[in-house]
CSV table of C-alpha atoms and ligand atoms in Angstrom, one decimal:
chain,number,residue,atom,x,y,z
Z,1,UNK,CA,-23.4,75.4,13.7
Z,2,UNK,CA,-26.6,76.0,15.6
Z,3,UNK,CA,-26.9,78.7,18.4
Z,4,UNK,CA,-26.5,77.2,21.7
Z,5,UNK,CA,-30.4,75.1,22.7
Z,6,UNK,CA,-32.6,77.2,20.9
Z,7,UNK,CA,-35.4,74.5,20.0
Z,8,UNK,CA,-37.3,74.0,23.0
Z,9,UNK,CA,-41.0,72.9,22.8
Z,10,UNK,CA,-42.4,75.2,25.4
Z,11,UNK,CA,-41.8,78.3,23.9
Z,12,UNK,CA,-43.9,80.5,21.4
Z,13,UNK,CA,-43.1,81.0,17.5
Z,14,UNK,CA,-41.8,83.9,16.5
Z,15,UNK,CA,-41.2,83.5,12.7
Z,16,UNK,CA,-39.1,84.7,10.5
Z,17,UNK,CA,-37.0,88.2,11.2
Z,18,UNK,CA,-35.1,90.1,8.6
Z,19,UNK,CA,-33.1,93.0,10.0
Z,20,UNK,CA,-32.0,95.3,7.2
Z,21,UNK,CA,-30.0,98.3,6.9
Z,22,UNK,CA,-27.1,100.2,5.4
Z,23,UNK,CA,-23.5,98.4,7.2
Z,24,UNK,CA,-23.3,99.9,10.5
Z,25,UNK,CA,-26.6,100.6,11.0
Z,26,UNK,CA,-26.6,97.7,14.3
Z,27,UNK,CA,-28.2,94.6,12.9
Z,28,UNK,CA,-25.5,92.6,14.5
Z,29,UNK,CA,-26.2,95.0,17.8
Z,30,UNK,CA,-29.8,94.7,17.8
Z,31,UNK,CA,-30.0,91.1,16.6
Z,32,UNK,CA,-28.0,89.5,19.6
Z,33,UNK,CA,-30.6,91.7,22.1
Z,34,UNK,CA,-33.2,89.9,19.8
Z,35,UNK,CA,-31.7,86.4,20.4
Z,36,UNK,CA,-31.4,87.1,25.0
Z,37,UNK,CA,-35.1,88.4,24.6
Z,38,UNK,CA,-36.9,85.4,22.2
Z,39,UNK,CA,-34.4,82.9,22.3
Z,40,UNK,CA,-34.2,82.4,18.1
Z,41,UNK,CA,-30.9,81.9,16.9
Z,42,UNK,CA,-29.0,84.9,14.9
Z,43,UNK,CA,-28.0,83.6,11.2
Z,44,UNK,CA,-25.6,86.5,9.8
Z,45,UNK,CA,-24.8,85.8,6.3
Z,46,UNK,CA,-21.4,87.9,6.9
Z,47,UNK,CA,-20.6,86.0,10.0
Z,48,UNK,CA,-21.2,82.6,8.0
Z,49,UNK,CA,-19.3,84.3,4.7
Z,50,UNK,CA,-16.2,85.4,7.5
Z,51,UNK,CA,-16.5,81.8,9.5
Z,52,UNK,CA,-15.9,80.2,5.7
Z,53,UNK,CA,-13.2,82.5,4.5
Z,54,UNK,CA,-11.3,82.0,8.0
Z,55,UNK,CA,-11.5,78.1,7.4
Z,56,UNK,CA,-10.6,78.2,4.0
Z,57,UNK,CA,-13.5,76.4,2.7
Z,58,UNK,CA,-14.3,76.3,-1.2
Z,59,UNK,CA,-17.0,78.9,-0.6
Z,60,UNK,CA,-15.1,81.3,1.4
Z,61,UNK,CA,-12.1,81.0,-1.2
Z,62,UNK,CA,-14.3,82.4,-3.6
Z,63,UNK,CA,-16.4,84.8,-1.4
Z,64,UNK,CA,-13.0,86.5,0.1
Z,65,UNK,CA,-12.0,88.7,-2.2
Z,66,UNK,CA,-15.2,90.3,-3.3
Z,67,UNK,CA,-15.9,90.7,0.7
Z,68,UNK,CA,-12.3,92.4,0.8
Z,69,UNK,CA,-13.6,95.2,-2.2
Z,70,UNK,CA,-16.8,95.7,-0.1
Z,71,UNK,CA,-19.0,94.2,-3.1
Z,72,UNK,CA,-22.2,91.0,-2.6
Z,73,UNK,CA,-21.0,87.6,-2.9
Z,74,UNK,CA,-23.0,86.2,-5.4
Z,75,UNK,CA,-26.8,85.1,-5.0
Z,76,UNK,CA,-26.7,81.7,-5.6
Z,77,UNK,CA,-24.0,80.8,-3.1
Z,78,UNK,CA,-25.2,83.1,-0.3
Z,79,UNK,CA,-28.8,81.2,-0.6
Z,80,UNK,CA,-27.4,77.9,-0.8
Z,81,UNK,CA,-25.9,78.7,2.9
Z,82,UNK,CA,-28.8,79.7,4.2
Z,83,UNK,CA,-30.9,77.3,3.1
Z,84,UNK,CA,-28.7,74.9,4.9
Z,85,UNK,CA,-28.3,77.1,8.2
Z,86,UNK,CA,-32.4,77.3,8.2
Z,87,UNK,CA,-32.7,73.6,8.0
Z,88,UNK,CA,-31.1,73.1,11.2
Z,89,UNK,CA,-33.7,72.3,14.4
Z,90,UNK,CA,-32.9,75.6,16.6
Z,91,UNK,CA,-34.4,77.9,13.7
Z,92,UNK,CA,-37.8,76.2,13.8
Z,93,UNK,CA,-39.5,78.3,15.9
Z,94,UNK,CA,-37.8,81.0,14.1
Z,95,UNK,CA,-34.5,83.3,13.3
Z,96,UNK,CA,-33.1,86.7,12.5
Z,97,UNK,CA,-31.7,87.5,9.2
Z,98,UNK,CA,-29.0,89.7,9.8
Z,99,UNK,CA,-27.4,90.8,6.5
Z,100,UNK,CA,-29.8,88.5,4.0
Z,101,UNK,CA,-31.6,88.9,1.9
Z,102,UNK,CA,-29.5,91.7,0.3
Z,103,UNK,CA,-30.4,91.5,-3.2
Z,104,UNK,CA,-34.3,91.5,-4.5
Z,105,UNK,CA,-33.4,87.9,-6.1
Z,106,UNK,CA,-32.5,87.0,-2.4
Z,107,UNK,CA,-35.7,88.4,-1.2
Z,108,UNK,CA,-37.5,86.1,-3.7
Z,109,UNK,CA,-35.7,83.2,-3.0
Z,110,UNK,CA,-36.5,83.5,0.8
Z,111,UNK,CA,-40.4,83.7,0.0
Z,112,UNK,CA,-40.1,80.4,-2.0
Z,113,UNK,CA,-38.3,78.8,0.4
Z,114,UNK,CA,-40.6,79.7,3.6
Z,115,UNK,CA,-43.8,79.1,0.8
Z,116,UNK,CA,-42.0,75.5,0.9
Z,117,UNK,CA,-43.2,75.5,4.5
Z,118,UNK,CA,-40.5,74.1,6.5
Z,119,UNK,CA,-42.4,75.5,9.7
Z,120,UNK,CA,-45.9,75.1,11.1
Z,121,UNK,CA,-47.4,78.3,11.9
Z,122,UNK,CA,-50.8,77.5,11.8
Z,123,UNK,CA,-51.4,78.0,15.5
Z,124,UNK,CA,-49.5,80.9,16.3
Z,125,UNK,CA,-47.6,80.8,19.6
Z,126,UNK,CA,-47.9,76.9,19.2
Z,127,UNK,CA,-44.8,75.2,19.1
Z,128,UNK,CA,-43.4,73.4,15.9
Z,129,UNK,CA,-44.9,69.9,15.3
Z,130,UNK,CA,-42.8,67.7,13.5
Z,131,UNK,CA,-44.6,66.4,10.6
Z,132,UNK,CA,-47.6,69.0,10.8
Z,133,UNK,CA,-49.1,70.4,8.2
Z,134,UNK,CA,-46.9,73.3,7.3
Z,135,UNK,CA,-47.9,77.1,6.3
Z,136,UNK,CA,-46.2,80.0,5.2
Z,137,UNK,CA,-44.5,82.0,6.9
Z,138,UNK,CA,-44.6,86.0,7.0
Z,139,UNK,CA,-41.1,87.4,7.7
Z,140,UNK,CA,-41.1,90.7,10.0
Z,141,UNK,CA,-38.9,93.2,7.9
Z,142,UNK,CA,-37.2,95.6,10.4
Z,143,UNK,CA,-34.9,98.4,8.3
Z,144,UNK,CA,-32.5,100.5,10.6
Z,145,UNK,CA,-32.3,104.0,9.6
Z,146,UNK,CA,-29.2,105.6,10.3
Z,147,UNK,CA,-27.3,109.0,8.9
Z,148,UNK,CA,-24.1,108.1,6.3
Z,149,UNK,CA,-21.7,110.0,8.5
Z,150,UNK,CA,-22.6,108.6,11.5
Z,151,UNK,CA,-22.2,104.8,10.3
Z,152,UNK,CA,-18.8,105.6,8.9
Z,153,UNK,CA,-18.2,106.9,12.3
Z,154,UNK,CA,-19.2,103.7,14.0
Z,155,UNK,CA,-17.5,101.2,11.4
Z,156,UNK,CA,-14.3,103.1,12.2
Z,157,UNK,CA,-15.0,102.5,15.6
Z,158,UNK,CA,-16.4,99.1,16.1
Z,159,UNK,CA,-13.9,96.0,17.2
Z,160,UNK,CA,-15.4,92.8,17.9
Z,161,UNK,CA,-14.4,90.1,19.7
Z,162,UNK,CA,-13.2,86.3,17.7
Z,163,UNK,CA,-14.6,84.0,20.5
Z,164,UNK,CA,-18.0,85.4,21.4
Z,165,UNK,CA,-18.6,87.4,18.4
Z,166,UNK,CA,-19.3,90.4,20.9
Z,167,UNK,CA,-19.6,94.0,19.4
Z,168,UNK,CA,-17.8,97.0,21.3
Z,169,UNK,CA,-17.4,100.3,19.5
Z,170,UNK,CA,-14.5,102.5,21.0
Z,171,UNK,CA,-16.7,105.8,20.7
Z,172,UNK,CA,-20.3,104.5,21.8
Z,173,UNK,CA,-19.5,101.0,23.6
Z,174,UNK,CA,-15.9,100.6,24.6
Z,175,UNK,CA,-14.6,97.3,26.4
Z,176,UNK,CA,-13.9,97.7,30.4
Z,177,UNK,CA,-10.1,97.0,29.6
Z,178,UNK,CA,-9.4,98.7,26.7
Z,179,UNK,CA,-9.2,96.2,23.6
Z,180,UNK,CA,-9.9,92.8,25.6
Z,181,UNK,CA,-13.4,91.6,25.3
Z,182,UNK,CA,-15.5,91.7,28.5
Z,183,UNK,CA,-16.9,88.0,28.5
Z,184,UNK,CA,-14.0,85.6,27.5
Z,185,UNK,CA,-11.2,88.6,27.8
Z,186,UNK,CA,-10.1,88.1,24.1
Z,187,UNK,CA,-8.0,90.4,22.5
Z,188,UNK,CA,-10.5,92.4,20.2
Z,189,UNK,CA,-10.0,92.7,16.3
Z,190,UNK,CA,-11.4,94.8,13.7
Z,191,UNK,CA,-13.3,93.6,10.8
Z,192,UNK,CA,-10.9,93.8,7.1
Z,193,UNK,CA,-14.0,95.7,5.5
Z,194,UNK,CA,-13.8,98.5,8.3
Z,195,UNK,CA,-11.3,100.5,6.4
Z,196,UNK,CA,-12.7,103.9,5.1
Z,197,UNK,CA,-12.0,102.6,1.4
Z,198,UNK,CA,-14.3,100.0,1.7
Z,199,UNK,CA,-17.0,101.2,3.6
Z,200,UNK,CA,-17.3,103.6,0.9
Z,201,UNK,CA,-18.0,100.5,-1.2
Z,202,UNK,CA,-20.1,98.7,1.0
Z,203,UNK,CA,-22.4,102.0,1.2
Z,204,UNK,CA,-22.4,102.1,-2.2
Z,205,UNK,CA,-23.3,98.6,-2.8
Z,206,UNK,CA,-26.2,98.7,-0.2
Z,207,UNK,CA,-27.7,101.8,-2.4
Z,208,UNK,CA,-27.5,99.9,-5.4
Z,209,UNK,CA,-28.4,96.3,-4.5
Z,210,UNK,CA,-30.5,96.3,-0.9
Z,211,UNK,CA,-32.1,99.4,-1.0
Z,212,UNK,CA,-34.6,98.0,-3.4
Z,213,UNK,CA,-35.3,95.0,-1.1
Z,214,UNK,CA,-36.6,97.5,1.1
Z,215,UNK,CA,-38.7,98.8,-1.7
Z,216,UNK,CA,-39.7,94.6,-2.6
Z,217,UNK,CA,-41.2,94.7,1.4
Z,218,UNK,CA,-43.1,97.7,1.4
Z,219,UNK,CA,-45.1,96.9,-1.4
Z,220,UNK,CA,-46.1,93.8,0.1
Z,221,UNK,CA,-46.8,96.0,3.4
Z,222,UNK,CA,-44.3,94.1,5.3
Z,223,UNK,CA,-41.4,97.1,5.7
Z,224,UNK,CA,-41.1,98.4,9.8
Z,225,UNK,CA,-39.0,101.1,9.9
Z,226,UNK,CA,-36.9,102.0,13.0
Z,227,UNK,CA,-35.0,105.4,13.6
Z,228,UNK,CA,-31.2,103.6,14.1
Z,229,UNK,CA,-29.9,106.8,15.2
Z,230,UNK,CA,-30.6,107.1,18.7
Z,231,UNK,CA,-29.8,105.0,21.8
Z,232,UNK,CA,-29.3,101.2,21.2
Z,233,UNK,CA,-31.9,100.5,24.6
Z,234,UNK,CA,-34.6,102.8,22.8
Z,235,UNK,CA,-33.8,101.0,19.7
Z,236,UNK,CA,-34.1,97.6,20.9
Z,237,UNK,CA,-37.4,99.2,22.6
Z,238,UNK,CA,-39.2,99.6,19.3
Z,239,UNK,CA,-37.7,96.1,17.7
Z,240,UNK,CA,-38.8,94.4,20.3
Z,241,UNK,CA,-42.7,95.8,20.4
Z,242,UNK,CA,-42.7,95.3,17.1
Z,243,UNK,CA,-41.8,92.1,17.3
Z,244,UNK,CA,-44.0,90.9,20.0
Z,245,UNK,CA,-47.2,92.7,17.9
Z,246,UNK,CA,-46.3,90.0,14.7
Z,247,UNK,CA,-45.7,86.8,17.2
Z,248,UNK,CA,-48.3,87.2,19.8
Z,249,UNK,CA,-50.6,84.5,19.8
Z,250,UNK,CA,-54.0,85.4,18.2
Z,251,UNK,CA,-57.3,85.4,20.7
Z,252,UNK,CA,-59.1,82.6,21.1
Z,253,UNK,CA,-55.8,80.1,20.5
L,301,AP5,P1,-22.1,92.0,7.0
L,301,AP5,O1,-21.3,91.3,8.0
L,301,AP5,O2,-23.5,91.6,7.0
L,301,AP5,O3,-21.9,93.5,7.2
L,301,AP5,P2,-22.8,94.8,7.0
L,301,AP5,O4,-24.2,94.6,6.5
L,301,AP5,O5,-21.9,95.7,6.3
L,301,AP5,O6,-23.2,95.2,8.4
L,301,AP5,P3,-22.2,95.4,9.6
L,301,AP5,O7,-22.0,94.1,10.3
L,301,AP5,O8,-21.0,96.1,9.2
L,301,AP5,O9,-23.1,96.4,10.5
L,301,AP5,P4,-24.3,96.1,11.5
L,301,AP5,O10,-25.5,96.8,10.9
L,301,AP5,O11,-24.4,94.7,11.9
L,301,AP5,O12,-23.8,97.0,12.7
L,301,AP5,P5,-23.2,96.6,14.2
L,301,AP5,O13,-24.3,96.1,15.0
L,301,AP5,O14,-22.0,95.8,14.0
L,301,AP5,O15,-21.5,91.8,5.6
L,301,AP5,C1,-20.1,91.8,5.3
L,301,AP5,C2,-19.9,91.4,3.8
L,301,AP5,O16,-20.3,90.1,3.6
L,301,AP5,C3,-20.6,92.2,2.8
L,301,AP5,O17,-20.0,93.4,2.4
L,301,AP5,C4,-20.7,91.2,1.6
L,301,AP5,O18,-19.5,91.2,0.9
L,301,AP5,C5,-20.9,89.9,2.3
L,301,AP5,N1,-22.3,89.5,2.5
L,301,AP5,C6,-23.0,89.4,3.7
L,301,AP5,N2,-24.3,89.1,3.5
L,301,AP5,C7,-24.4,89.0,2.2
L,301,AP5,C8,-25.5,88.7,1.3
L,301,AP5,N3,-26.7,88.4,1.9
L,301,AP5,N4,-25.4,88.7,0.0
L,301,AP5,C9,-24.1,88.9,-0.6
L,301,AP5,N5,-23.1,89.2,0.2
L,301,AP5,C10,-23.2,89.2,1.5
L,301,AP5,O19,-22.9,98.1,14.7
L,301,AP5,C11,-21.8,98.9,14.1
L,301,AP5,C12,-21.1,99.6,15.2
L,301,AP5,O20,-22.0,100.7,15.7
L,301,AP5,C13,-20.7,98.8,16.4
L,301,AP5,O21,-19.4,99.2,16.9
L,301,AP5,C14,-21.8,99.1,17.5
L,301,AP5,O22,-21.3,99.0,18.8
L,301,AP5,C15,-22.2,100.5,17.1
L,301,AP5,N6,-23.6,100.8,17.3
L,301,AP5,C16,-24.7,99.9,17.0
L,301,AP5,N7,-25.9,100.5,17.4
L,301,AP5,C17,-25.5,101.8,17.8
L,301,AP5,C18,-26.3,102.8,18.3
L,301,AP5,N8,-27.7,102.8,18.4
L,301,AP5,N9,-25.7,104.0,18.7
L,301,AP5,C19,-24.3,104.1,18.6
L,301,AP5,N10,-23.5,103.1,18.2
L,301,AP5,C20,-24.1,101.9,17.8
């Protein structure tokens, strides 16, 4: 499903935005902030994976069980579903990767698909022109540093609401009313892969598998890396210049 109207003409490209970082380390945080501030729609490949295993679809019957051990669904089916999500009309002037591409083979497969030019970003802060000659677009790679103890910390503490998808955290960001979600008053619910077991896992698997996509960036000069461990506002700060220095429309255009 596309995020609300995120398409509109008048306002500037942003591109492509790929949030990485270890789980816990508040790509879903900072990537709803991103979403208020540039209106570009959010496309979290564990939100999708969840939204599939919840409706029982043939892709989340096969992804659930390897999400419940805290290991990466496999390549090919997390890039076939977001190749579909990033054909829809709100992610033309852009989107934020939350969670993808989590594998160097993911990484590649996102370059070949934004080489296949989808987007026209040959004025930049020019809207999309259906039709127009396309050009390739340069993702902004932000990574989110943050201590291992201190994201175990937060994953045992974060709850999140069905509806909205709103993220609370019990030590850091509590609800008003204790578990009942401040915007649609929900009863909050904690994510399956929050258990200490399978965080260890997940850690694990972001060592093993997505560390090296940070590695795939920086040698392409691409990698922005943000200190995660320090207030979300002064985190969001640095995102968001960073941001605005990539997308801000050249001189003379
Ligand atoms: P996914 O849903 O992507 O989970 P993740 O990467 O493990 O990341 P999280 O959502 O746990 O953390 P986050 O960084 O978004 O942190 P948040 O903002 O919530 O993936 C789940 C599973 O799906 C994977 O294990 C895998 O099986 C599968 N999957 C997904 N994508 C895949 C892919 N591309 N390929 C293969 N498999 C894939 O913040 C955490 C908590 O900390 C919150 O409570 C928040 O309030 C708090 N917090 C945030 N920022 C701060 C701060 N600055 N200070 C204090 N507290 C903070």
């Amino acid at each position: 499903m596309p995020n609300q109207d995120l398409s509109s003409q008048d306002l500037p490209n942003i591109g492509p935005i790929v949030l990485l970082g270890p789980p816990g380390a508040g790509k879903g945080t900072q990537a709803k902030r991103i979403v208020e501030e540039f209106k570009i729609p959010q496309i979290s490949t564990g939100d999708l994976l969840r939204d599939n295993v919840q409706r029982h679809t043939p892709l989340g019957v096969q992804a659930k069980a390897v999400m419940e051990r805290g290991d990466l669904v496999s390549d090919d089916l997390v890039c076939g579903m977001v190749g579909e999500r990033l054909q829809l009309d709100d992610a033309r002037r852009g989107f934020i990767l939350d969670g993808f591409p989590r594998t160097v083979e993911q990484a590649i497969w996102l370059d070949g698909f934004l080489q296949h030019g989808i987007f026209d970003n040959s004025k930049p802060g020019a809207s999309k022109v259906k039709g127009a000659k396309a050009a390739h677009w340069t993702p902004i790679v932000i990574r989110m540093d943050v201590d291992y103890n201190k994201l175990k910390f937060r994953l045992t503490g974060r709850r999140s609401c069905p509806v909205c998808g709103r993220i609370y955290n019990v030590h850091s960001q509590p609800a008003s009313v204790d578990e009942v979600c401040d915007v649609d008053g929900a009863k909050l619910v904690i994510r399956d892969d929050d258990r200490e077991e399978v965080i260890q896992e997940r850690l694990a698997a972001y060592d093993r598998l997505t560390k090296p996509v940070a590695d795939y960036y920086d040698r392409k000069g691409r990698l922005f890396v943000v200190n995660g461990d320090r207030p979300m506002d002064k985190v969001t700060a640095e995102i968001f210049q960073e941001i605005r220095r990539h997308s801000a429309p050249a001189s003379g255009h």
